[in-house]
mmCIF file of C-alpha atoms in Angstrom:
data_model
loop_
_atom_site.group_PDB
_atom_site.id
_atom_site.type_symbol
_atom_site.label_atom_id
_atom_site.label_comp_id
_atom_site.label_asym_id
_atom_site.label_seq_id
_atom_site.Cartn_x
_atom_site.Cartn_y
_atom_site.Cartn_z
ATOM 1 C CA MET A 6 109.491 74.408 91.865
ATOM 2 C CA PRO A 7 105.740 74.614 92.766
ATOM 3 C CA THR A 8 104.755 75.170 96.338
ATOM 4 C CA PRO A 9 103.139 72.036 97.891
ATOM 5 C CA ARG A 10 99.345 72.355 98.670
ATOM 6 C CA LYS A 11 98.687 72.577 102.358
ATOM 7 C CA LYS A 12 96.412 69.883 103.777
ATOM 8 C CA LYS A 13 93.406 70.777 105.903
ATOM 9 C CA ALA A 14 94.095 70.198 109.498
ATOM 10 C CA GLY A 15 92.134 67.347 111.034
ATOM 11 C CA SER A 16 91.522 66.757 114.697
ATOM 12 C CA GLY A 17 95.027 65.297 115.158
ATOM 13 C CA SER A 18 96.660 68.196 113.307
ATOM 14 C CA ILE A 19 94.855 70.678 115.522
ATOM 15 C CA CYS A 20 96.463 69.108 118.578
ATOM 16 C CA TRP A 21 99.989 69.325 117.083
ATOM 17 C CA VAL A 22 99.488 72.973 116.140
ATOM 18 C CA LEU A 23 98.407 73.705 119.673
ATOM 19 C CA LEU A 24 101.440 71.909 121.058
ATOM 20 C CA ILE A 25 103.805 73.962 118.865
ATOM 21 C CA ARG A 26 102.120 77.135 119.991
ATOM 22 C CA CYS A 27 102.348 75.972 123.578
ATOM 23 C CA HIS A 28 106.100 75.477 123.160
ATOM 24 C CA LEU A 29 106.563 79.041 121.880
ATOM 25 C CA CYS A 30 104.414 80.383 124.666
ATOM 26 C CA ALA A 31 106.414 78.466 127.228
ATOM 27 C CA GLN A 32 109.619 80.111 126.043
ATOM 28 C CA LYS A 33 108.102 83.559 126.457
ATOM 29 C CA LYS A 34 105.721 83.280 129.395
ATOM 30 C CA GLY A 35 106.701 80.189 131.290
ATOM 31 C CA ILE A 36 105.781 76.637 132.028
ATOM 32 C CA ALA A 37 102.387 77.508 133.632
ATOM 33 C CA ARG A 38 100.750 78.557 130.374
ATOM 34 C CA LEU A 39 102.177 75.476 128.632
ATOM 35 C CA LEU A 40 100.348 73.196 131.063
ATOM 36 C CA ILE A 41 97.067 75.102 130.651
ATOM 37 C CA LEU A 42 97.175 74.862 126.853
ATOM 38 C CA LEU A 43 98.007 71.151 127.001
ATOM 39 C CA ILE A 44 94.888 70.548 129.117
ATOM 40 C CA LEU A 45 92.752 72.580 126.726
ATOM 41 C CA SER A 46 94.038 70.715 123.645
ATOM 42 C CA THR A 47 93.310 67.351 125.234
ATOM 43 C CA SER A 48 89.759 68.428 126.121
ATOM 44 C CA LEU A 49 89.155 69.710 122.581
ATOM 45 C CA LEU A 50 90.260 66.413 121.034
ATOM 46 C CA ALA A 51 87.951 64.437 123.364
ATOM 47 C CA LEU A 52 85.055 66.715 122.519
ATOM 48 C CA ILE A 53 85.539 66.252 118.759
ATOM 49 C CA ARG A 54 85.640 62.454 119.068
ATOM 50 C CA SER A 55 82.580 62.429 121.336
ATOM 51 C CA SER A 56 80.520 64.536 118.923
ATOM 52 C CA HIS A 57 81.434 62.223 116.046
ATOM 53 C CA MET A 58 80.310 59.114 117.943
ATOM 54 C CA ILE A 59 76.998 60.659 119.058
ATOM 55 C CA SER A 60 76.226 61.691 115.475
ATOM 56 C CA LYS A 61 77.028 58.219 114.170
ATOM 57 C CA CYS A 62 74.837 56.477 116.742
ATOM 58 C CA TYR A 63 71.894 58.834 116.267
ATOM 59 C CA TYR A 64 71.665 58.395 112.505
ATOM 60 C CA SER A 65 72.410 54.684 112.373
ATOM 61 C CA LYS A 66 68.828 53.637 113.360
ATOM 62 C CA PRO A 67 65.424 55.036 112.355
ATOM 63 C CA LEU A 68 62.985 55.840 115.137
ATOM 64 C CA VAL A 69 60.395 53.056 115.507
ATOM 65 C CA ALA A 70 57.079 53.481 117.329
ATOM 66 C CA ASN A 71 56.643 51.124 120.255
ATOM 67 C CA TYR A 72 54.131 48.310 119.675
ATOM 68 C CA SER A 73 51.673 47.777 122.482
ATOM 69 C CA PRO A 74 49.965 44.355 122.817
ATOM 70 C CA ALA A 75 47.004 45.953 124.586
ATOM 71 C CA ILE A 76 44.833 46.015 121.467
ATOM 72 C CA ALA A 77 45.227 42.270 121.089
ATOM 73 C CA VAL A 78 43.226 41.821 124.279
ATOM 74 C CA LYS A 79 40.086 43.809 123.500
ATOM 75 C CA THR A 80 38.721 46.347 121.094
ATOM 76 C CA THR A 81 38.054 49.314 123.336
ATOM 77 C CA THR A 82 37.940 53.086 123.447
ATOM 78 C CA SER A 83 38.513 53.267 127.185
ATOM 79 C CA GLU A 84 41.693 54.613 128.768
ATOM 80 C CA THR A 85 44.500 55.529 126.329
ATOM 81 C CA HIS A 86 43.325 55.317 122.731
ATOM 82 C CA GLN A 87 45.320 53.200 120.329
ATOM 83 C CA ILE A 88 44.763 52.911 116.598
ATOM 84 C CA ILE A 89 43.452 49.465 115.713
ATOM 85 C CA SER A 90 43.087 47.725 112.376
ATOM 86 C CA SER A 91 40.969 44.914 110.993
ATOM 87 C CA GLU A 92 44.046 42.695 110.892
ATOM 88 C CA SER A 93 44.588 43.056 114.644
ATOM 89 C CA LEU A 94 40.921 42.816 115.650
ATOM 90 C CA PRO A 95 40.611 40.040 118.288
ATOM 91 C CA ILE A 96 38.261 37.153 117.496
ATOM 92 C CA TYR A 97 37.464 34.438 120.061
ATOM 93 C CA LEU A 98 36.506 31.032 118.656
ATOM 94 C CA ILE A 99 34.255 28.764 120.722
ATOM 95 C CA ASP A 100 35.383 25.161 120.268
ATOM 96 C CA THR A 101 32.706 22.598 121.145
ATOM 97 C CA SER A 102 34.369 19.592 119.519
ATOM 98 C CA ASP A 103 34.972 18.037 122.949
ATOM 99 C CA ILE A 104 31.598 16.776 124.198
ATOM 100 C CA ASN A 105 32.678 17.164 127.819
ATOM 101 C CA HIS A 106 34.330 20.565 127.698
ATOM 102 C CA THR A 107 33.993 23.829 125.779
ATOM 103 C CA ASN A 108 37.347 25.308 124.777
ATOM 104 C CA ILE A 109 38.158 28.875 123.810
ATOM 105 C CA ALA A 110 40.763 29.981 121.280
ATOM 106 C CA ALA A 111 41.929 33.521 120.520
ATOM 107 C CA SER A 112 42.939 34.820 117.124
ATOM 108 C CA THR A 113 42.551 37.951 115.000
ATOM 109 C CA TRP A 114 40.493 38.711 111.939
ATOM 110 C CA GLY A 115 43.725 39.112 109.990
ATOM 111 C CA ASP A 116 44.754 35.554 110.893
ATOM 112 C CA ILE A 117 41.519 33.690 110.218
ATOM 113 C CA ALA A 118 40.019 35.636 107.296
ATOM 114 C CA PRO A 119 42.526 34.380 104.676
ATOM 115 C CA HIS A 120 41.631 30.785 105.605
ATOM 116 C CA TRP A 121 37.834 31.184 105.625
ATOM 117 C CA ASN A 122 37.319 30.025 102.039
ATOM 118 C CA ARG A 123 34.699 27.876 100.303
ATOM 119 C CA THR A 124 35.913 24.604 101.762
ATOM 120 C CA ALA A 125 36.999 25.787 105.230
ATOM 121 C CA GLN A 126 35.671 23.925 108.254
ATOM 122 C CA PHE A 127 35.594 25.405 111.740
ATOM 123 C CA SER A 128 38.557 23.210 112.681
ATOM 124 C CA ASN A 129 40.615 24.942 109.977
ATOM 125 C CA LEU A 130 40.059 28.311 111.639
ATOM 126 C CA LEU A 131 40.827 26.856 115.067
ATOM 127 C CA SER A 132 44.243 25.772 113.781
ATOM 128 C CA HIS A 133 45.080 29.473 113.375
ATOM 129 C CA ALA A 134 44.098 30.357 116.937
ATOM 130 C CA THR A 135 45.681 29.930 120.358
ATOM 131 C CA THR A 136 43.880 28.239 123.249
ATOM 132 C CA VAL A 137 43.088 30.588 126.148
ATOM 133 C CA SER A 138 41.662 29.899 129.584
ATOM 134 C CA SER A 139 38.518 32.030 129.344
ATOM 135 C CA LEU A 140 36.657 34.750 127.503
ATOM 136 C CA PRO A 141 37.681 38.322 128.368
ATOM 137 C CA ASN A 142 35.674 39.819 131.210
ATOM 138 C CA LYS A 143 38.179 42.072 132.947
ATOM 139 C CA TYR A 144 35.855 44.941 133.864
ATOM 140 C CA ASN A 145 33.106 43.088 135.691
ATOM 141 C CA ASN A 146 35.626 40.821 137.404
ATOM 142 C CA ASN A 147 37.858 43.673 138.560
ATOM 143 C CA ALA A 148 36.858 45.165 141.904
ATOM 144 C CA ASN A 149 38.597 48.436 141.010
ATOM 145 C CA SER A 150 36.714 48.901 137.736
ATOM 146 C CA LYS A 151 33.307 50.436 137.271
ATOM 147 C CA LYS A 152 30.774 47.777 136.339
ATOM 148 C CA ARG A 153 29.655 47.912 132.727
ATOM 149 C CA ARG A 154 26.381 46.896 131.209
ATOM 150 C CA GLN A 155 27.078 43.905 129.003
ATOM 151 C CA ILE A 156 24.834 43.352 126.000
ATOM 152 C CA ILE A 157 24.891 40.181 123.902
ATOM 153 C CA LEU A 158 24.221 40.979 120.242
ATOM 154 C CA ILE A 159 23.437 37.779 118.347
ATOM 155 C CA HIS A 160 24.045 38.353 114.630
ATOM 156 C CA CYS A 161 21.540 36.284 112.663
ATOM 157 C CA GLY A 162 21.702 35.059 109.085
ATOM 158 C CA PRO A 163 19.740 32.653 106.885
ATOM 159 C CA LYS A 164 20.478 28.944 107.287
ATOM 160 C CA LEU A 165 22.441 29.699 110.454
ATOM 161 C CA GLY A 166 19.779 29.056 113.076
ATOM 162 C CA SER A 167 18.065 32.419 112.600
ATOM 163 C CA THR A 168 14.512 31.033 112.883
ATOM 164 C CA THR A 169 15.263 29.605 116.312
ATOM 165 C CA LEU A 170 17.032 32.782 117.382
ATOM 166 C CA ARG A 171 14.296 35.168 116.227
ATOM 167 C CA GLN A 172 11.680 33.269 118.196
ATOM 168 C CA ALA A 173 13.906 33.005 121.279
ATOM 169 C CA CYS A 174 14.749 36.731 121.219
ATOM 170 C CA THR A 175 11.109 37.725 120.773
ATOM 171 C CA LYS A 176 9.978 35.612 123.731
ATOM 172 C CA ASN A 177 12.896 36.864 125.816
ATOM 173 C CA LEU A 178 11.927 40.498 125.143
ATOM 174 C CA TYR A 179 8.320 39.821 126.133
ATOM 175 C CA ARG A 180 9.464 38.267 129.397
ATOM 176 C CA THR A 181 12.260 40.674 130.403
ATOM 177 C CA CYS A 182 10.796 43.931 129.059
ATOM 178 C CA PRO A 183 7.005 43.876 129.618
ATOM 179 C CA GLN A 184 6.798 47.679 129.691
ATOM 180 C CA ILE A 185 6.751 47.785 125.869
ATOM 181 C CA ASN A 186 3.458 47.227 124.051
ATOM 182 C CA TYR A 187 4.839 45.110 121.234
ATOM 183 C CA THR A 188 1.542 44.995 119.351
ATOM 184 C CA THR A 189 1.889 48.680 118.502
ATOM 185 C CA TYR A 190 5.652 49.068 118.892
ATOM 186 C CA THR A 191 6.843 46.411 116.419
ATOM 187 C CA ASN A 192 7.150 47.907 112.933
ATOM 188 C CA PHE A 193 6.273 46.436 109.548
ATOM 189 C CA ALA A 194 9.770 45.194 108.677
ATOM 190 C CA GLU A 195 10.094 43.355 111.995
ATOM 191 C CA ARG A 196 6.643 41.772 111.638
ATOM 192 C CA HIS A 197 7.429 40.771 108.052
ATOM 193 C CA GLU A 198 10.605 38.960 109.179
ATOM 194 C CA TRP A 199 8.992 37.561 112.345
ATOM 195 C CA GLY A 200 11.782 39.374 114.145
ATOM 196 C CA PRO A 201 11.988 40.980 117.588
ATOM 197 C CA ALA A 202 11.895 44.745 118.122
ATOM 198 C CA GLY A 203 15.187 46.309 117.024
ATOM 199 C CA TYR A 204 16.001 43.348 114.768
ATOM 200 C CA PHE A 205 17.415 45.549 111.975
ATOM 201 C CA GLY A 206 19.638 47.554 114.308
ATOM 202 C CA GLY A 207 19.809 51.304 113.984
ATOM 203 C CA ASN A 208 18.478 53.939 116.304
ATOM 204 C CA ARG A 209 15.499 51.688 116.814
ATOM 205 C CA LEU A 210 17.731 49.067 118.441
ATOM 206 C CA ILE A 211 19.236 51.769 120.671
ATOM 207 C CA SER A 212 15.723 52.729 121.741
ATOM 208 C CA VAL A 213 14.854 49.118 122.619
ATOM 209 C CA MET A 214 18.085 48.645 124.577
ATOM 210 C CA ASN A 215 17.458 51.852 126.521
ATOM 211 C CA LYS A 216 13.903 50.817 127.367
ATOM 212 C CA CYS A 217 14.793 47.221 128.212
ATOM 213 C CA VAL A 218 17.523 47.685 130.810
ATOM 214 C CA ASP A 219 16.917 44.195 132.264
ATOM 215 C CA THR A 220 17.368 42.486 128.892
ATOM 216 C CA ASN A 221 20.781 41.017 128.114
ATOM 217 C CA TYR A 222 20.207 39.361 124.743
ATOM 218 C CA PHE A 223 19.242 41.066 121.461
ATOM 219 C CA CYS A 224 19.022 39.547 117.986
ATOM 220 C CA VAL A 225 20.041 41.603 114.938
ATOM 221 C CA LYS A 226 20.179 40.998 111.207
ATOM 222 C CA GLN A 227 22.962 42.263 108.898
ATOM 223 C CA MET A 228 23.526 45.256 111.141
ATOM 224 C CA THR A 229 25.982 47.896 109.947
ATOM 225 C CA MET A 230 28.129 49.981 112.277
ATOM 226 C CA LEU A 231 28.331 53.586 111.150
ATOM 227 C CA PRO A 232 30.928 56.132 112.336
ATOM 228 C CA PRO A 233 30.046 58.379 115.289
ATOM 229 C CA THR A 234 29.879 61.487 113.111
ATOM 230 C CA THR A 235 26.857 60.189 111.193
ATOM 231 C CA THR A 236 23.493 61.725 112.086
ATOM 232 C CA THR A 237 19.930 61.112 110.996
ATOM 233 C CA THR A 238 16.801 63.190 111.010
ATOM 234 C CA THR A 239 14.264 62.558 113.752
ATOM 235 C CA THR A 240 10.934 61.591 112.201
ATOM 236 C CA THR A 241 8.863 61.083 115.342
ATOM 237 C CA THR A 242 8.767 62.804 118.704
ATOM 238 C CA ASP A 243 7.564 60.094 121.085
ATOM 239 C CA GLU A 244 10.787 60.234 123.119
ATOM 240 C CA SER A 245 11.951 63.557 124.570
ATOM 241 C CA ASN A 246 15.321 62.341 125.885
ATOM 242 C CA ASN A 247 16.640 60.688 122.737
ATOM 243 C CA ILE A 248 20.078 62.290 122.728
ATOM 244 C CA ALA A 249 20.611 61.795 126.452
ATOM 245 C CA THR A 250 19.800 58.079 126.397
ATOM 246 C CA THR A 251 21.949 57.478 123.342
ATOM 247 C CA ALA A 252 24.890 59.192 125.025
ATOM 248 C CA ALA A 253 24.401 57.100 128.149
ATOM 249 C CA MET A 254 24.579 53.895 126.103
ATOM 250 C CA THR A 255 27.955 54.950 124.758
ATOM 251 C CA GLN A 256 29.614 55.739 128.043
ATOM 252 C CA ASN A 257 29.711 52.445 129.900
ATOM 253 C CA VAL A 258 28.705 49.436 127.842
ATOM 254 C CA GLU A 259 30.324 46.334 126.391
ATOM 255 C CA TYR A 260 28.865 44.731 123.277
ATOM 256 C CA ILE A 261 29.554 41.025 122.936
ATOM 257 C CA HIS A 262 28.962 40.012 119.320
ATOM 258 C CA LEU A 263 28.111 36.408 118.443
ATOM 259 C CA PHE A 264 28.649 35.368 114.820
ATOM 260 C CA PRO A 265 27.853 31.851 113.532
ATOM 261 C CA PHE A 266 30.142 29.794 111.305
ATOM 262 C CA ARG A 267 28.974 27.322 108.685
ATOM 263 C CA ASN A 268 30.949 25.785 105.845
ATOM 264 C CA TYR A 269 30.260 27.880 102.750
ATOM 265 C CA ASN A 270 29.503 25.074 100.297
ATOM 266 C CA ASP A 271 27.154 23.489 102.822
ATOM 267 C CA TRP A 272 25.461 26.866 103.395
ATOM 268 C CA VAL A 273 24.913 27.349 99.638
ATOM 269 C CA ARG A 274 23.210 23.969 99.246
ATOM 270 C CA SER A 275 21.009 24.559 102.289
ATOM 271 C CA ALA A 276 19.982 28.024 101.085
ATOM 272 C CA ILE A 277 19.108 26.709 97.609
ATOM 273 C CA LYS A 278 17.085 23.879 99.118
ATOM 274 C CA GLN A 279 15.152 26.491 101.082
ATOM 275 C CA GLN A 280 13.962 27.931 97.755
ATOM 276 C CA TYR A 281 12.592 24.505 96.829
ATOM 277 C CA ASP A 282 10.956 24.141 100.254
ATOM 278 C CA ARG A 283 9.265 27.492 99.754
ATOM 279 C CA GLY A 284 7.918 27.046 96.229
ATOM 280 C CA GLY A 285 9.149 23.879 94.535
ATOM 281 C CA GLU A 286 10.409 23.979 90.955
ATOM 282 C CA ILE A 287 8.616 27.276 90.297
ATOM 283 C CA ARG A 288 10.691 28.977 92.952
ATOM 284 C CA CYS A 289 13.872 27.329 91.653
ATOM 285 C CA ARG A 290 13.213 28.704 88.159
ATOM 286 C CA ARG A 291 12.599 32.183 89.524
ATOM 287 C CA VAL A 292 16.006 32.156 91.208
ATOM 288 C CA MET A 293 17.623 30.797 88.043
ATOM 289 C CA GLU A 294 16.223 33.757 86.086
ATOM 290 C CA LEU A 295 18.193 36.111 88.347
ATOM 291 C CA TRP A 296 21.457 34.428 87.351
ATOM 292 C CA ASP A 297 20.841 33.444 83.712
ATOM 293 C CA GLY A 298 22.911 35.011 80.965
ATOM 294 C CA GLY A 299 25.515 36.315 83.359
ATOM 295 C CA LYS A 300 23.068 38.716 85.067
ATOM 296 C CA CYS A 301 24.048 37.365 88.489
ATOM 297 C CA GLN A 302 21.560 39.495 90.421
ATOM 298 C CA HIS A 303 21.309 39.138 94.188
ATOM 299 C CA ASP A 304 18.332 37.266 95.585
ATOM 300 C CA ARG A 305 16.556 38.975 98.483
ATOM 301 C CA ASN A 306 15.917 35.691 100.259
ATOM 302 C CA GLU A 307 18.258 33.109 101.743
ATOM 303 C CA ILE A 308 20.553 32.382 98.788
ATOM 304 C CA ASP A 309 22.398 35.691 98.898
ATOM 305 C CA ILE A 310 26.177 35.859 99.415
ATOM 306 C CA ARG A 311 25.761 39.185 101.222
ATOM 307 C CA LYS A 312 24.020 37.291 104.032
ATOM 308 C CA TYR A 313 26.699 34.635 104.481
ATOM 309 C CA SER A 314 28.336 35.036 107.884
ATOM 310 C CA ARG A 315 31.859 35.641 106.568
ATOM 311 C CA VAL A 316 30.693 38.607 104.490
ATOM 312 C CA ASP A 317 28.436 39.830 107.292
ATOM 313 C CA LEU A 318 31.248 39.688 109.860
ATOM 314 C CA ASP A 319 33.724 41.349 107.491
ATOM 315 C CA ARG A 320 31.337 44.229 106.826
ATOM 316 C CA PHE A 321 30.481 44.709 110.495
ATOM 317 C CA GLN A 322 34.014 44.499 111.895
ATOM 318 C CA ASP A 323 35.160 47.093 109.370
ATOM 319 C CA GLY A 324 32.532 49.493 110.690
ATOM 320 C CA VAL A 325 33.518 48.774 114.298
ATOM 321 C CA VAL A 326 37.206 49.434 113.592
ATOM 322 C CA ARG A 327 36.402 52.719 111.844
ATOM 323 C CA ARG A 328 34.102 53.794 114.634
ATOM 324 C CA MET A 329 36.531 52.956 117.436
ATOM 325 C CA ASN A 330 39.351 54.857 115.771
ATOM 326 C CA GLN A 331 37.124 57.893 115.246
ATOM 327 C CA LEU A 332 35.744 57.805 118.763
ATOM 328 C CA GLY A 333 39.244 57.792 120.241
ATOM 329 C CA GLU A 334 39.051 58.727 123.888
ATOM 330 C CA ARG A 335 35.596 60.307 123.587
ATOM 331 C CA GLY A 336 33.690 57.089 124.173
ATOM 332 C CA LYS A 337 34.019 54.162 126.546
ATOM 333 C CA GLU A 338 32.323 51.312 124.746
ATOM 334 C CA GLU A 339 33.817 47.925 124.066
ATOM 335 C CA HIS A 340 33.288 45.259 121.425
ATOM 336 C CA THR A 341 34.156 41.592 121.913
ATOM 337 C CA PHE A 342 33.758 39.215 118.954
ATOM 338 C CA LEU A 343 32.864 35.534 119.376
ATOM 339 C CA LEU A 344 32.701 33.040 116.501
ATOM 340 C CA TYR A 345 30.929 29.719 117.006
ATOM 341 C CA LEU A 346 29.814 26.691 115.016
ATOM 342 C CA HIS A 347 26.161 27.385 114.189
ATOM 343 C CA ARG A 348 24.810 23.987 115.216
ATOM 344 C CA ASP A 349 26.303 24.318 118.735
ATOM 345 C CA LEU A 350 24.391 27.430 119.762
ATOM 346 C CA GLN A 351 23.055 25.928 122.996
ATOM 347 C CA ARG A 352 26.512 25.179 124.429
ATOM 348 C CA VAL A 353 27.790 28.578 123.352
ATOM 349 C CA MET A 354 24.969 30.334 125.201
ATOM 350 C CA GLU A 355 25.730 28.280 128.309
ATOM 351 C CA LEU A 356 29.345 29.485 128.169
ATOM 352 C CA VAL A 357 28.280 33.109 127.655
ATOM 353 C CA SER A 358 25.800 32.905 130.529
ATOM 354 C CA THR A 359 28.442 31.513 132.893
ATOM 355 C CA THR A 360 31.239 33.857 131.832
ATOM 356 C CA TYR A 361 29.238 37.079 131.992
ATOM 357 C CA GLN A 362 27.042 36.019 134.928
ATOM 358 C CA MET A 363 23.766 36.420 133.056
ATOM 359 C CA PRO A 364 20.563 34.385 133.141
ATOM 360 C CA MET A 365 20.526 31.579 130.589
ATOM 361 C CA PHE A 366 19.013 32.567 127.231
ATOM 362 C CA PRO A 367 16.062 30.156 126.862
ATOM 363 C CA GLY A 368 14.904 28.597 123.622
ATOM 364 C CA THR A 369 18.261 28.215 121.893
ATOM 365 C CA GLY A 370 18.200 24.431 122.139
ATOM 366 C CA GLU A 371 15.218 24.114 119.795
ATOM 367 C CA LYS A 372 15.611 23.092 116.162
ATOM 368 C CA LEU A 373 12.665 24.767 114.443
ATOM 369 C CA LYS A 374 13.817 23.697 110.978
ATOM 370 C CA GLY A 375 15.455 20.478 112.006
ATOM 371 C CA THR A 376 13.096 18.392 109.877
ATOM 372 C CA ARG A 377 12.761 19.501 106.263
ATOM 373 C CA PRO A 378 10.821 18.011 103.336
ATOM 374 C CA GLU A 379 12.502 15.882 100.712
ATOM 375 C CA GLY A 380 13.716 17.348 97.432
ATOM 376 C CA THR A 381 15.756 20.319 96.258
ATOM 377 C CA CYS A 382 16.505 22.365 93.154
ATOM 378 C CA ASN A 383 18.494 20.908 90.268
ATOM 379 C CA GLU A 384 22.238 20.604 90.851
ATOM 380 C CA SER A 385 22.843 22.974 87.942
ATOM 381 C CA LEU A 386 21.481 25.807 90.110
ATOM 382 C CA VAL A 387 24.245 25.194 92.652
ATOM 383 C CA GLU A 388 26.854 25.345 89.900
ATOM 384 C CA GLN A 389 25.291 28.494 88.483
ATOM 385 C CA TYR A 390 25.401 30.179 91.875
ATOM 386 C CA HIS A 391 29.097 29.392 92.307
ATOM 387 C CA GLU A 392 29.881 30.728 88.833
ATOM 388 C CA CYS A 393 28.154 33.997 89.685
ATOM 389 C CA PHE A 394 29.312 34.713 93.212
ATOM 390 C CA SER A 395 31.765 32.324 94.843
ATOM 391 C CA ASP A 396 34.938 33.706 93.281
ATOM 392 C CA ASP A 397 34.260 36.931 95.189
ATOM 393 C CA LEU A 398 33.858 35.307 98.605
ATOM 394 C CA MET A 399 37.339 36.060 99.921
ATOM 395 C CA GLU A 400 37.324 39.700 98.875
ATOM 396 C CA PHE A 401 33.654 40.538 98.576
ATOM 397 C CA ARG A 402 33.115 44.213 97.730
ATOM 398 C CA TRP A 403 30.203 44.885 100.070
ATOM 399 C CA ASP A 404 30.968 48.608 99.754
ATOM 400 C CA LEU A 405 29.847 48.742 96.103
ATOM 401 C CA PRO A 406 26.369 50.195 95.434
ATOM 402 C CA GLU A 407 25.117 47.016 93.742
ATOM 403 C CA ASN A 408 26.099 44.993 96.805
ATOM 404 C CA GLN A 409 24.264 47.116 99.364
ATOM 405 C CA LEU A 410 21.639 45.308 101.419
ATOM 406 C CA TRP A 411 18.138 46.686 101.526
ATOM 407 C CA LYS A 412 17.458 48.066 104.986
ATOM 408 C CA PRO A 413 14.415 49.659 106.616
ATOM 409 C CA ASP A 414 14.720 53.368 107.448
ATOM 410 C CA GLY A 415 17.367 54.010 110.103
ATOM 411 C CA ALA A 416 18.446 50.382 110.225
ATOM 412 C CA PHE A 417 22.022 51.082 111.176
ATOM 413 C CA LEU A 418 23.628 50.866 114.579
ATOM 414 C CA MET A 419 24.734 54.332 115.641
ATOM 415 C CA MET A 420 25.743 54.868 119.243
ATOM 416 C CA SER A 421 27.039 58.410 118.984
ATOM 417 C CA PRO A 422 26.066 61.031 121.569
ATOM 418 C CA LYS A 423 25.420 63.357 118.612
ATOM 419 C CA SER A 424 22.981 61.093 116.784
ATOM 420 C CA SER A 425 19.224 61.437 117.038
ATOM 421 C CA ASN A 426 16.958 58.531 117.854
ATOM 422 C CA GLN A 427 14.536 57.450 115.187
ATOM 423 C CA GLN A 428 11.476 55.280 115.507
ATOM 424 C CA GLY A 429 10.821 53.043 112.525
#
């Protein structure tokens, strides 16, 4: 008859074995040792069960990083650095639909971007935002915080009030920063665009902001934010403290970015009409030649999808997010994004002036192209434009070489302590 296989002793079996041994020991060496072994066996059983429960609890849940809502308040590199993304980038929408009161709504780029399509109105974006009591201004309203210089960067684009803004910014610079000789300082590209000094961004804009410390408002055009590791070669030597002033701008400044909204289809028609206003049917045919036969080449004037505010904002915010994540805790700059309906610029500037306790920005109530001549290009040109470009609006590849905007030398915004200042 085969011998039965012995089972492995489990935790319960161990206790019974110990009890049997305790009984034998008790017969030989007395009741005292029996009691000691009973206590030890009970402790061993409790320890085995405890270890099993700890192991079960530890492996039942993966470790999850804590989410902090701090980045939903402001995009900042101050204090403890947190990785941000384009989806979580805060955007504040200025709602002027109520004639008696200006409302503010908070959202993120990830929430409003999917809804900013060809037919979207500003009210559609507002429906994806939450009403808040005021714009963020925690540093200059907090007695315990060091005051920051606050700079309003007004991002201009064609058919979005840029003519009015360029003139207002130029006059404002003359008035608030008389120490610059603009006759010699303004470069060719700025004169060609009738733009203020620093209009194309870049190290040149940094130079203007450093010189004009009493100026709060600056206009820029299709500015690109580059990462802090990017450097350029100095081509002139008219400023000996370039690196020092650039570093100072990075340490304690808040940039408040104003981007205009206009319905895309409406913007396309207005930009095409501008071609007719400039040169009649001859100009219309020249634009048509760029798009005929599926060539779909970008126009360097108004009717250029790269200059539409959705594409401009998408490109710029991507650069800001990259820069902030690379800066980490090295820099203490902030970026606040405001989106407003382009025709309500005057009320938006009143809100900005009140919130950030700045002088009112004069000249924004003018409508320099309010009255336009009759006539426009043939409707077929509008259809041709849409066939070429509009399908790419929601996911425009502005990073492709063929979609790069022409920029004057150094026309990128770089606020790194390691970058050199360049005069254009």
